Every structure is written in structure tokens, then in C-alpha cells.
PDB file of C-alpha atoms in Angstrom:
ATOM      1  CA  THR A  10      11.965  57.225  -5.554  1.00 69.00           C
ATOM      2  CA  GLN A  11      10.617  54.657  -3.123  1.00 78.00           C
ATOM      3  CA  LEU A  12      10.644  55.650   0.638  1.00 89.00           C
ATOM      4  CA  LEU A  13       9.965  53.755   3.695  1.00 95.00           C
ATOM      5  CA  GLU A  14       8.862  55.331   6.756  1.00 96.00           C
ATOM      6  CA  GLN A  15       9.422  53.381  10.165  1.00 97.00           C
ATOM      7  CA  SER A  16       7.624  54.217  13.318  1.00 97.00           C
ATOM      8  CA  PRO A  17       8.151  54.996  16.004  1.00 97.00           C
ATOM      9  CA  GLN A  18      11.986  56.035  15.589  1.00 97.00           C
ATOM     10  CA  PHE A  19      12.519  55.211  19.312  1.00 97.00           C
ATOM     11  CA  LEU A  20      10.658  52.952  21.710  1.00 97.00           C
ATOM     12  CA  SER A  21      11.655  52.067  25.249  1.00 97.00           C
ATOM     13  CA  ILE A  22       9.330  49.633  27.217  1.00 96.00           C
ATOM     14  CA  GLN A  23       9.500  47.400  30.176  1.00 97.00           C
ATOM     15  CA  GLU A  24      10.197  43.761  29.904  1.00 97.00           C
ATOM     16  CA  GLY A  25       7.188  41.752  29.420  1.00 97.00           C
ATOM     17  CA  GLU A  26       5.116  44.275  27.494  1.00 97.00           C
ATOM     18  CA  ASN A  27       4.072  43.865  23.895  1.00 98.00           C
ATOM     19  CA  LEU A  28       4.799  46.344  21.110  1.00 97.00           C
ATOM     20  CA  THR A  29       4.263  46.919  17.366  1.00 98.00           C
ATOM     21  CA  VAL A  30       6.557  48.906  15.074  1.00 98.00           C
ATOM     22  CA  TYR A  31       5.403  49.959  11.527  1.00 98.00           C
ATOM     23  CA  CYS A  32       7.075  50.362   8.180  1.00 97.00           C
ATOM     24  CA  ASN A  33       4.903  52.334   5.557  1.00 96.00           C
ATOM     25  CA  SER A  34       5.346  53.347   2.112  1.00 94.00           C
ATOM     26  CA  SER A  35       3.100  54.865  -0.945  1.00 92.00           C
ATOM     27  CA  SER A  36       5.101  52.328  -3.062  1.00 92.00           C
ATOM     28  CA  VAL A  37       4.302  48.894  -3.894  1.00 93.00           C
ATOM     29  CA  PHE A  38       7.022  46.333  -2.926  1.00 93.00           C
ATOM     30  CA  SER A  39       7.533  42.887  -4.295  1.00 92.00           C
ATOM     31  CA  SER A  40       8.807  41.585  -1.043  1.00 93.00           C
ATOM     32  CA  LEU A  41       9.650  43.110   2.287  1.00 95.00           C
ATOM     33  CA  GLN A  42      12.526  42.242   4.761  1.00 96.00           C
ATOM     34  CA  TRP A  43      13.038  42.871   8.383  1.00 98.00           C
ATOM     35  CA  TYR A  44      16.479  43.013   9.804  1.00 98.00           C
ATOM     36  CA  ARG A  45      17.979  43.561  12.989  1.00 98.00           C
ATOM     37  CA  GLN A  46      21.211  45.534  13.195  1.00 96.00           C
ATOM     38  CA  GLU A  47      23.717  45.703  16.310  1.00 94.00           C
ATOM     39  CA  PRO A  48      26.075  48.848  16.626  1.00 92.00           C
ATOM     40  CA  GLY A  49      29.063  48.374  14.028  1.00 91.00           C
ATOM     41  CA  GLU A  50      27.697  45.210  12.546  1.00 94.00           C
ATOM     42  CA  GLY A  51      25.737  44.333   9.364  1.00 96.00           C
ATOM     43  CA  PRO A  52      22.042  43.769   9.393  1.00 97.00           C
ATOM     44  CA  VAL A  53      20.794  40.392   9.954  1.00 97.00           C
ATOM     45  CA  LEU A  54      17.969  39.075   8.167  1.00 96.00           C
ATOM     46  CA  LEU A  55      14.848  38.147  10.319  1.00 97.00           C
ATOM     47  CA  VAL A  56      11.932  37.484   7.915  1.00 96.00           C
ATOM     48  CA  THR A  57      10.874  38.060   4.268  1.00 95.00           C
ATOM     49  CA  VAL A  58       7.297  38.563   3.472  1.00 95.00           C
ATOM     50  CA  VAL A  59       6.169  38.209  -0.220  1.00 94.00           C
ATOM     51  CA  THR A  60       2.221  37.866  -0.523  1.00 94.00           C
ATOM     52  CA  GLY A  61       0.005  40.681   0.459  1.00 94.00           C
ATOM     53  CA  GLY A  62      -1.602  39.881   3.855  1.00 95.00           C
ATOM     54  CA  GLU A  63       1.103  37.368   4.559  1.00 96.00           C
ATOM     55  CA  VAL A  64       1.817  36.671   8.471  1.00 97.00           C
ATOM     56  CA  LYS A  65       5.087  35.026   9.547  1.00 97.00           C
ATOM     57  CA  LYS A  66       5.947  34.203  13.157  1.00 97.00           C
ATOM     58  CA  LEU A  67       9.405  33.832  14.460  1.00 95.00           C
ATOM     59  CA  LYS A  68       9.026  32.758  18.280  1.00 96.00           C
ATOM     60  CA  ARG A  69       7.665  35.857  19.904  1.00 97.00           C
ATOM     61  CA  LEU A  70       7.835  38.073  16.852  1.00 97.00           C
ATOM     62  CA  THR A  71       4.993  38.239  14.437  1.00 98.00           C
ATOM     63  CA  PHE A  72       5.636  39.950  10.893  1.00 98.00           C
ATOM     64  CA  GLN A  73       2.623  40.947   8.745  1.00 97.00           C
ATOM     65  CA  PHE A  74       2.649  42.450   5.158  1.00 96.00           C
ATOM     66  CA  GLY A  75      -0.117  44.733   4.277  1.00 95.00           C
ATOM     67  CA  ASP A  76      -2.746  43.614   1.636  1.00 95.00           C
ATOM     68  CA  ALA A  77      -1.559  46.309  -0.875  1.00 94.00           C
ATOM     69  CA  ARG A  78       2.019  45.365  -0.386  1.00 94.00           C
ATOM     70  CA  LYS A  79       2.920  48.885   0.839  1.00 94.00           C
ATOM     71  CA  ASP A  80       3.345  48.398   4.608  1.00 95.00           C
ATOM     72  CA  SER A  81       4.336  46.027   7.268  1.00 97.00           C
ATOM     73  CA  SER A  82       4.291  45.499  10.967  1.00 97.00           C
ATOM     74  CA  LEU A  83       6.549  43.725  13.424  1.00 98.00           C
ATOM     75  CA  HIS A  84       4.896  42.873  16.642  1.00 98.00           C
ATOM     76  CA  ILE A  85       6.718  41.453  19.687  1.00 98.00           C
ATOM     77  CA  THR A  86       4.982  39.736  22.480  1.00 98.00           C
ATOM     78  CA  ALA A  87       6.339  39.696  25.990  1.00 98.00           C
ATOM     79  CA  ALA A  88       9.441  41.557  25.145  1.00 97.00           C
ATOM     80  CA  GLN A  89      12.791  40.405  26.543  1.00 97.00           C
ATOM     81  CA  PRO A  90      15.854  42.682  27.209  1.00 96.00           C
ATOM     82  CA  GLY A  91      17.578  40.412  24.565  1.00 96.00           C
ATOM     83  CA  ASP A  92      15.070  42.027  21.985  1.00 97.00           C
ATOM     84  CA  THR A  93      16.869  45.503  22.387  1.00 96.00           C
ATOM     85  CA  GLY A  94      18.302  46.525  19.040  1.00 96.00           C
ATOM     86  CA  LEU A  95      17.821  48.472  15.866  1.00 97.00           C
ATOM     87  CA  TYR A  96      15.036  46.971  13.587  1.00 98.00           C
ATOM     88  CA  LEU A  97      15.114  47.841   9.986  1.00 98.00           C
ATOM     89  CA  CYS A  98      12.556  47.169   7.312  1.00 97.00           C
ATOM     90  CA  ALA A  99      13.689  47.179   3.638  1.00 96.00           C
ATOM     91  CA  GLY A 100      11.692  46.698   0.377  1.00 95.00           C
ATOM     92  CA  ALA A 101      12.410  45.187  -2.920  1.00 92.00           C
ATOM     93  CA  GLY A 102      11.280  46.631  -6.222  1.00 84.00           C
ATOM     94  CA  SER A 103       9.858  44.591  -8.990  1.00 76.00           C
ATOM     95  CA  GLY A 104      13.135  43.786 -10.469  1.00 69.00           C
ATOM     96  CA  GLY A 105      13.481  40.649  -8.923  1.00 68.00           C
ATOM     97  CA  GLY A 106      17.081  39.528  -7.380  1.00 70.00           C
ATOM     98  CA  ALA A 107      18.776  42.404  -9.301  1.00 74.00           C
ATOM     99  CA  ASP A 108      16.871  45.097  -7.115  1.00 82.00           C
ATOM    100  CA  GLY A 109      18.720  46.943  -4.451  1.00 92.00           C
ATOM    101  CA  LEU A 110      16.773  47.223  -1.064  1.00 95.00           C
ATOM    102  CA  THR A 111      15.188  50.383   0.003  1.00 95.00           C
ATOM    103  CA  PHE A 112      15.662  50.693   3.790  1.00 97.00           C
ATOM    104  CA  GLY A 113      13.784  52.615   6.458  1.00 96.00           C
ATOM    105  CA  LYS A 114      15.719  54.628   9.096  1.00 96.00           C
ATOM    106  CA  GLY A 115      14.924  51.990  11.569  1.00 97.00           C
ATOM    107  CA  THR A 116      13.345  51.668  14.960  1.00 98.00           C
ATOM    108  CA  HIS A 117      15.588  51.764  18.143  1.00 97.00           C
ATOM    109  CA  LEU A 118      14.138  49.416  20.676  1.00 97.00           C
ATOM    110  CA  ILE A 119      15.192  49.295  24.379  1.00 97.00           C
ATOM    111  CA  ILE A 120      13.501  46.623  26.595  1.00 97.00           C
ATOM    112  CA  GLN A 121      14.336  47.538  30.276  1.00 96.00           C
ATOM    113  CA  PRO A 122      14.509  44.748  32.844  1.00 94.00           C
TER     114      PRO A 122
ATOM    115  CA  GLU B  10      26.064  28.402   8.733  1.00 74.00           C
ATOM    116  CA  PRO B  11      27.558  30.003   5.625  1.00 79.00           C
ATOM    117  CA  GLU B  12      28.359  33.670   6.137  1.00 91.00           C
ATOM    118  CA  VAL B  13      29.418  36.707   3.796  1.00 95.00           C
ATOM    119  CA  THR B  14      32.853  37.961   4.851  1.00 96.00           C
ATOM    120  CA  GLN B  15      34.500  41.310   4.439  1.00 97.00           C
ATOM    121  CA  THR B  16      37.913  42.484   4.586  1.00 97.00           C
ATOM    122  CA  PRO B  17      39.365  44.766   5.965  1.00 97.00           C
ATOM    123  CA  SER B  18      37.131  45.523   8.955  1.00 97.00           C
ATOM    124  CA  HIS B  19      38.442  48.989   9.123  1.00 97.00           C
ATOM    125  CA  GLN B  20      40.174  50.907   6.603  1.00 97.00           C
ATOM    126  CA  VAL B  21      41.740  54.554   7.139  1.00 98.00           C
ATOM    127  CA  THR B  22      43.006  56.444   4.096  1.00 98.00           C
ATOM    128  CA  GLN B  23      43.837  59.849   2.920  1.00 98.00           C
ATOM    129  CA  MET B  24      41.475  62.047   0.663  1.00 98.00           C
ATOM    130  CA  GLY B  25      42.120  61.340  -2.717  1.00 97.00           C
ATOM    131  CA  GLN B  26      43.580  57.789  -2.435  1.00 98.00           C
ATOM    132  CA  GLU B  27      42.012  54.628  -4.055  1.00 98.00           C
ATOM    133  CA  VAL B  28      40.626  51.977  -1.786  1.00 98.00           C
ATOM    134  CA  ILE B  29      39.409  48.360  -2.556  1.00 97.00           C
ATOM    135  CA  LEU B  30      37.028  46.849  -0.306  1.00 98.00           C
ATOM    136  CA  ARG B  31      36.750  43.108  -0.554  1.00 97.00           C
ATOM    137  CA  CYS B  32      33.904  40.616  -0.009  1.00 97.00           C
ATOM    138  CA  VAL B  33      33.482  36.849  -0.171  1.00 95.00           C
ATOM    139  CA  PRO B  34      30.043  36.172  -0.767  1.00 94.00           C
ATOM    140  CA  ILE B  35      28.159  32.765   0.115  1.00 92.00           C
ATOM    141  CA  SER B  36      29.141  30.352  -2.308  1.00 88.00           C
ATOM    142  CA  ASN B  37      25.910  29.362  -4.157  1.00 87.00           C
ATOM    143  CA  HIS B  38      24.465  32.966  -4.181  1.00 89.00           C
ATOM    144  CA  LEU B  39      24.006  34.632  -7.592  1.00 89.00           C
ATOM    145  CA  TYR B  40      23.286  38.144  -6.962  1.00 93.00           C
ATOM    146  CA  PHE B  41      25.863  40.528  -5.166  1.00 95.00           C
ATOM    147  CA  TYR B  42      25.345  43.826  -3.753  1.00 97.00           C
ATOM    148  CA  TRP B  43      27.150  46.991  -2.199  1.00 98.00           C
ATOM    149  CA  TYR B  44      25.396  49.201   0.184  1.00 98.00           C
ATOM    150  CA  ARG B  45      26.892  52.038   2.313  1.00 98.00           C
ATOM    151  CA  GLN B  46      25.597  53.535   5.787  1.00 97.00           C
ATOM    152  CA  ILE B  47      26.931  56.796   6.761  1.00 97.00           C
ATOM    153  CA  LEU B  48      26.985  57.127  10.608  1.00 94.00           C
ATOM    154  CA  GLY B  49      23.741  57.753  12.127  1.00 91.00           C
ATOM    155  CA  GLN B  50      21.783  57.441   8.975  1.00 94.00           C
ATOM    156  CA  LYS B  51      20.013  54.711   6.869  1.00 95.00           C
ATOM    157  CA  VAL B  52      21.621  51.902   4.869  1.00 97.00           C
ATOM    158  CA  GLU B  53      21.657  52.980   1.252  1.00 97.00           C
ATOM    159  CA  PHE B  54      21.889  50.822  -2.128  1.00 97.00           C
ATOM    160  CA  LEU B  55      24.867  51.484  -4.244  1.00 97.00           C
ATOM    161  CA  VAL B  56      24.854  48.673  -6.896  1.00 97.00           C
ATOM    162  CA  SER B  57      23.820  45.130  -7.673  1.00 95.00           C
ATOM    163  CA  PHE B  58      25.770  42.577  -9.937  1.00 94.00           C
ATOM    164  CA  TYR B  59      24.526  39.532 -11.475  1.00 91.00           C
ATOM    165  CA  ASN B  60      26.201  37.374 -14.349  1.00 88.00           C
ATOM    166  CA  ASN B  61      29.208  39.399 -14.184  1.00 89.00           C
ATOM    167  CA  GLU B  62      27.748  42.659 -14.925  1.00 92.00           C
ATOM    168  CA  ILE B  63      26.152  45.569 -13.086  1.00 94.00           C
ATOM    169  CA  SER B  64      22.408  45.049 -12.928  1.00 93.00           C
ATOM    170  CA  GLU B  65      21.393  48.112 -11.136  1.00 93.00           C
ATOM    171  CA  LYS B  66      23.004  51.185  -9.725  1.00 94.00           C
ATOM    172  CA  SER B  67      22.133  54.225  -7.569  1.00 94.00           C
ATOM    173  CA  GLU B  68      22.722  57.862  -8.097  1.00 94.00           C
ATOM    174  CA  ILE B  69      25.423  57.473  -5.426  1.00 95.00           C
ATOM    175  CA  PHE B  70      27.373  55.013  -7.486  1.00 96.00           C
ATOM    176  CA  ASP B  71      29.172  57.570  -9.965  1.00 94.00           C
ATOM    177  CA  ASP B  72      32.246  57.324 -11.874  1.00 95.00           C
ATOM    178  CA  GLN B  73      34.433  57.136  -8.763  1.00 96.00           C
ATOM    179  CA  PHE B  74      33.049  53.576  -8.149  1.00 97.00           C
ATOM    180  CA  SER B  75      33.515  50.279  -9.541  1.00 97.00           C
ATOM    181  CA  VAL B  76      32.799  46.638  -8.821  1.00 97.00           C
ATOM    182  CA  GLU B  77      34.556  43.482 -10.058  1.00 94.00           C
ATOM    183  CA  ARG B  78      34.280  39.941  -9.426  1.00 91.00           C
ATOM    184  CA  PRO B  79      37.938  39.090 -10.500  1.00 84.00           C
ATOM    185  CA  ASP B  80      37.387  35.224  -9.687  1.00 84.00           C
ATOM    186  CA  GLY B  81      35.028  32.918  -8.631  1.00 75.00           C
ATOM    187  CA  SER B  82      34.743  33.951  -5.041  1.00 84.00           C
ATOM    188  CA  ASN B  83      35.761  37.509  -4.452  1.00 92.00           C
ATOM    189  CA  PHE B  84      33.560  40.540  -5.056  1.00 95.00           C
ATOM    190  CA  THR B  85      35.410  44.082  -4.767  1.00 97.00           C
ATOM    191  CA  LEU B  86      34.185  47.610  -4.491  1.00 98.00           C
ATOM    192  CA  LYS B  87      36.652  50.198  -5.738  1.00 98.00           C
ATOM    193  CA  ILE B  88      36.502  53.812  -4.857  1.00 98.00           C
ATOM    194  CA  ARG B  89      39.148  55.531  -7.111  1.00 96.00           C
ATOM    195  CA  SER B  90      39.668  58.793  -5.520  1.00 95.00           C
ATOM    196  CA  THR B  91      38.215  58.904  -2.029  1.00 97.00           C
ATOM    197  CA  LYS B  92      36.495  62.034  -0.563  1.00 97.00           C
ATOM    198  CA  LEU B  93      35.691  63.009   2.874  1.00 97.00           C
ATOM    199  CA  GLU B  94      32.068  62.222   2.413  1.00 97.00           C
ATOM    200  CA  ASP B  95      32.863  58.703   1.434  1.00 97.00           C
ATOM    201  CA  SER B  96      33.457  57.989   5.195  1.00 98.00           C
ATOM    202  CA  ALA B  97      30.928  55.164   5.882  1.00 98.00           C
ATOM    203  CA  MET B  98      30.300  51.430   6.745  1.00 98.00           C
ATOM    204  CA  TYR B  99      30.156  49.547   3.410  1.00 98.00           C
ATOM    205  CA  PHE B 100      28.205  46.382   3.439  1.00 98.00           C
ATOM    206  CA  CYS B 101      28.296  43.603   0.807  1.00 98.00           C
ATOM    207  CA  ALA B 102      25.360  41.526   0.404  1.00 97.00           C
ATOM    208  CA  CYS B 103      24.250  38.423  -1.652  1.00 95.00           C
ATOM    209  CA  ALA B 104      21.259  36.718  -2.675  1.00 93.00           C
ATOM    210  CA  VAL B 105      19.888  33.499  -4.302  1.00 84.00           C
ATOM    211  CA  HIS B 106      16.448  34.551  -4.774  1.00 81.00           C
ATOM    212  CA  ASN B 107      14.758  37.736  -2.922  1.00 81.00           C
ATOM    213  CA  GLU B 108      16.632  37.340   0.440  1.00 91.00           C
ATOM    214  CA  GLN B 109      19.558  39.331   0.964  1.00 94.00           C
ATOM    215  CA  PHE B 110      22.228  38.416   3.377  1.00 96.00           C
ATOM    216  CA  PHE B 111      24.637  41.058   4.711  1.00 97.00           C
ATOM    217  CA  GLY B 112      28.456  40.817   5.563  1.00 97.00           C
ATOM    218  CA  PRO B 113      29.685  42.438   8.676  1.00 97.00           C
ATOM    219  CA  GLY B 114      30.972  45.592   6.974  1.00 97.00           C
ATOM    220  CA  THR B 115      34.015  47.679   6.230  1.00 98.00           C
ATOM    221  CA  ARG B 116      34.257  50.924   8.194  1.00 98.00           C
ATOM    222  CA  LEU B 117      36.114  53.308   5.881  1.00 98.00           C
ATOM    223  CA  THR B 118      37.449  56.549   7.368  1.00 98.00           C
ATOM    224  CA  VAL B 119      38.803  59.129   4.781  1.00 98.00           C
ATOM    225  CA  LEU B 120      41.106  61.792   6.467  1.00 97.00           C
TER     226      LEU B 120
END
């Protein structure tokens, strides 16, 4: 059974600060996706990383996939109140598109003005 | 921008009743999925569907569950005899390659 551990579970910081959240596993994933989920809504895809060591940037968000494809991080620079939300990582196995995603429990992020 | 849609947004049913949750995936996507999320817990994979058949299913997806793509657009999840523990948000998702796009969910409440 593949498991993804996200840390921290909760994070509250001031506007303008930087932060990093982590997604770790003992399993290798063929790709890893980061989502953001608002209460009562479906996860919204932010980014997909596929290659070990890959770094992708989305404005102030930087995503990195570990070299061994077992872990990933999300770094937010100069956090804004609009970044508040639940961030989920999800990994895909080696079965290609047919694979279901394994989700972490998420990081609840609060950015205080 | 194309989106996944799901109906109904909220379904309330009595224990033992059958429910059908409906999804309209993005039109050119080939892979279809159902997930559930019990309140306060993580999103869990139920089943994937490709080329008109189940590709993969989790331990949660037992004989009470079935999926169907009755026409070219709809993708349904049927729960034959609902239990209290089936209360959850159910999300449909679809993919072309390795990126899965989720619908807004159906909140199922079993009384």
C-alpha cells in the first residue's frame, strides 16, 4: 500500500513570509500532483511533476519532485491571504492513466494579513 | 475552459436505498475515475475506467458499487444498497494522460 505523508498538517503564518510544505513516501511514484481544495469543493490541479529532480514554478509557488521520485515539496514565496487553503499532494503509480491517485491528508495553510 | 460537472450536488437517501451519482467528464478525456472523501479525511480512490471497462479498483469498491458509461458523455457511480458509512463527498475525475481533473463533487448523506 502506497502512503503519502504531508507535513506540516497545519501552518499559520503572516502575510509576506515564505513557507515550505512537504510530501513524503517510501514508495516511488511515476508522477506527483499538487492540488488545492476549498471547503465543500473538488481538488483543483495546480501542477504535475514527472521527472526526478524536476522543478516547476507557478507564480510565487515552486514545486520540486525528489530525485528518487518519492517525495515533493511546495514552496510559497511572500505568502498572500489568497494562498489560504488546503494543499494536497497525490501520487500516481506505474500503471499510467489507469492508476488511481494516492492522496496525502493535506496541509491546512492560513495566511494572516 | 472545459470542466467536469457532477449531479446532484447533494443527495440525501435512506439506508438501504440505491443511489446513482452522475458525472459529465471533459469531452476529449479518456480515463475516468471516482473518488470519495469522508468528512475530515483524505481523498480515497475508488475505481478507474478506460475503454468501457474497469481498469483498477480499490478495496473500498466492493460489490455494492458499480460504474457505467451509458452513452458518450455520462459516467455514473451506482451504490446498490447504501450504508451509513457511505456518507461522503464523491468526486468524479478524468484525464487525458497523467493529469487528473476533478469535478465539484456530490455530497451523499445516508440517514
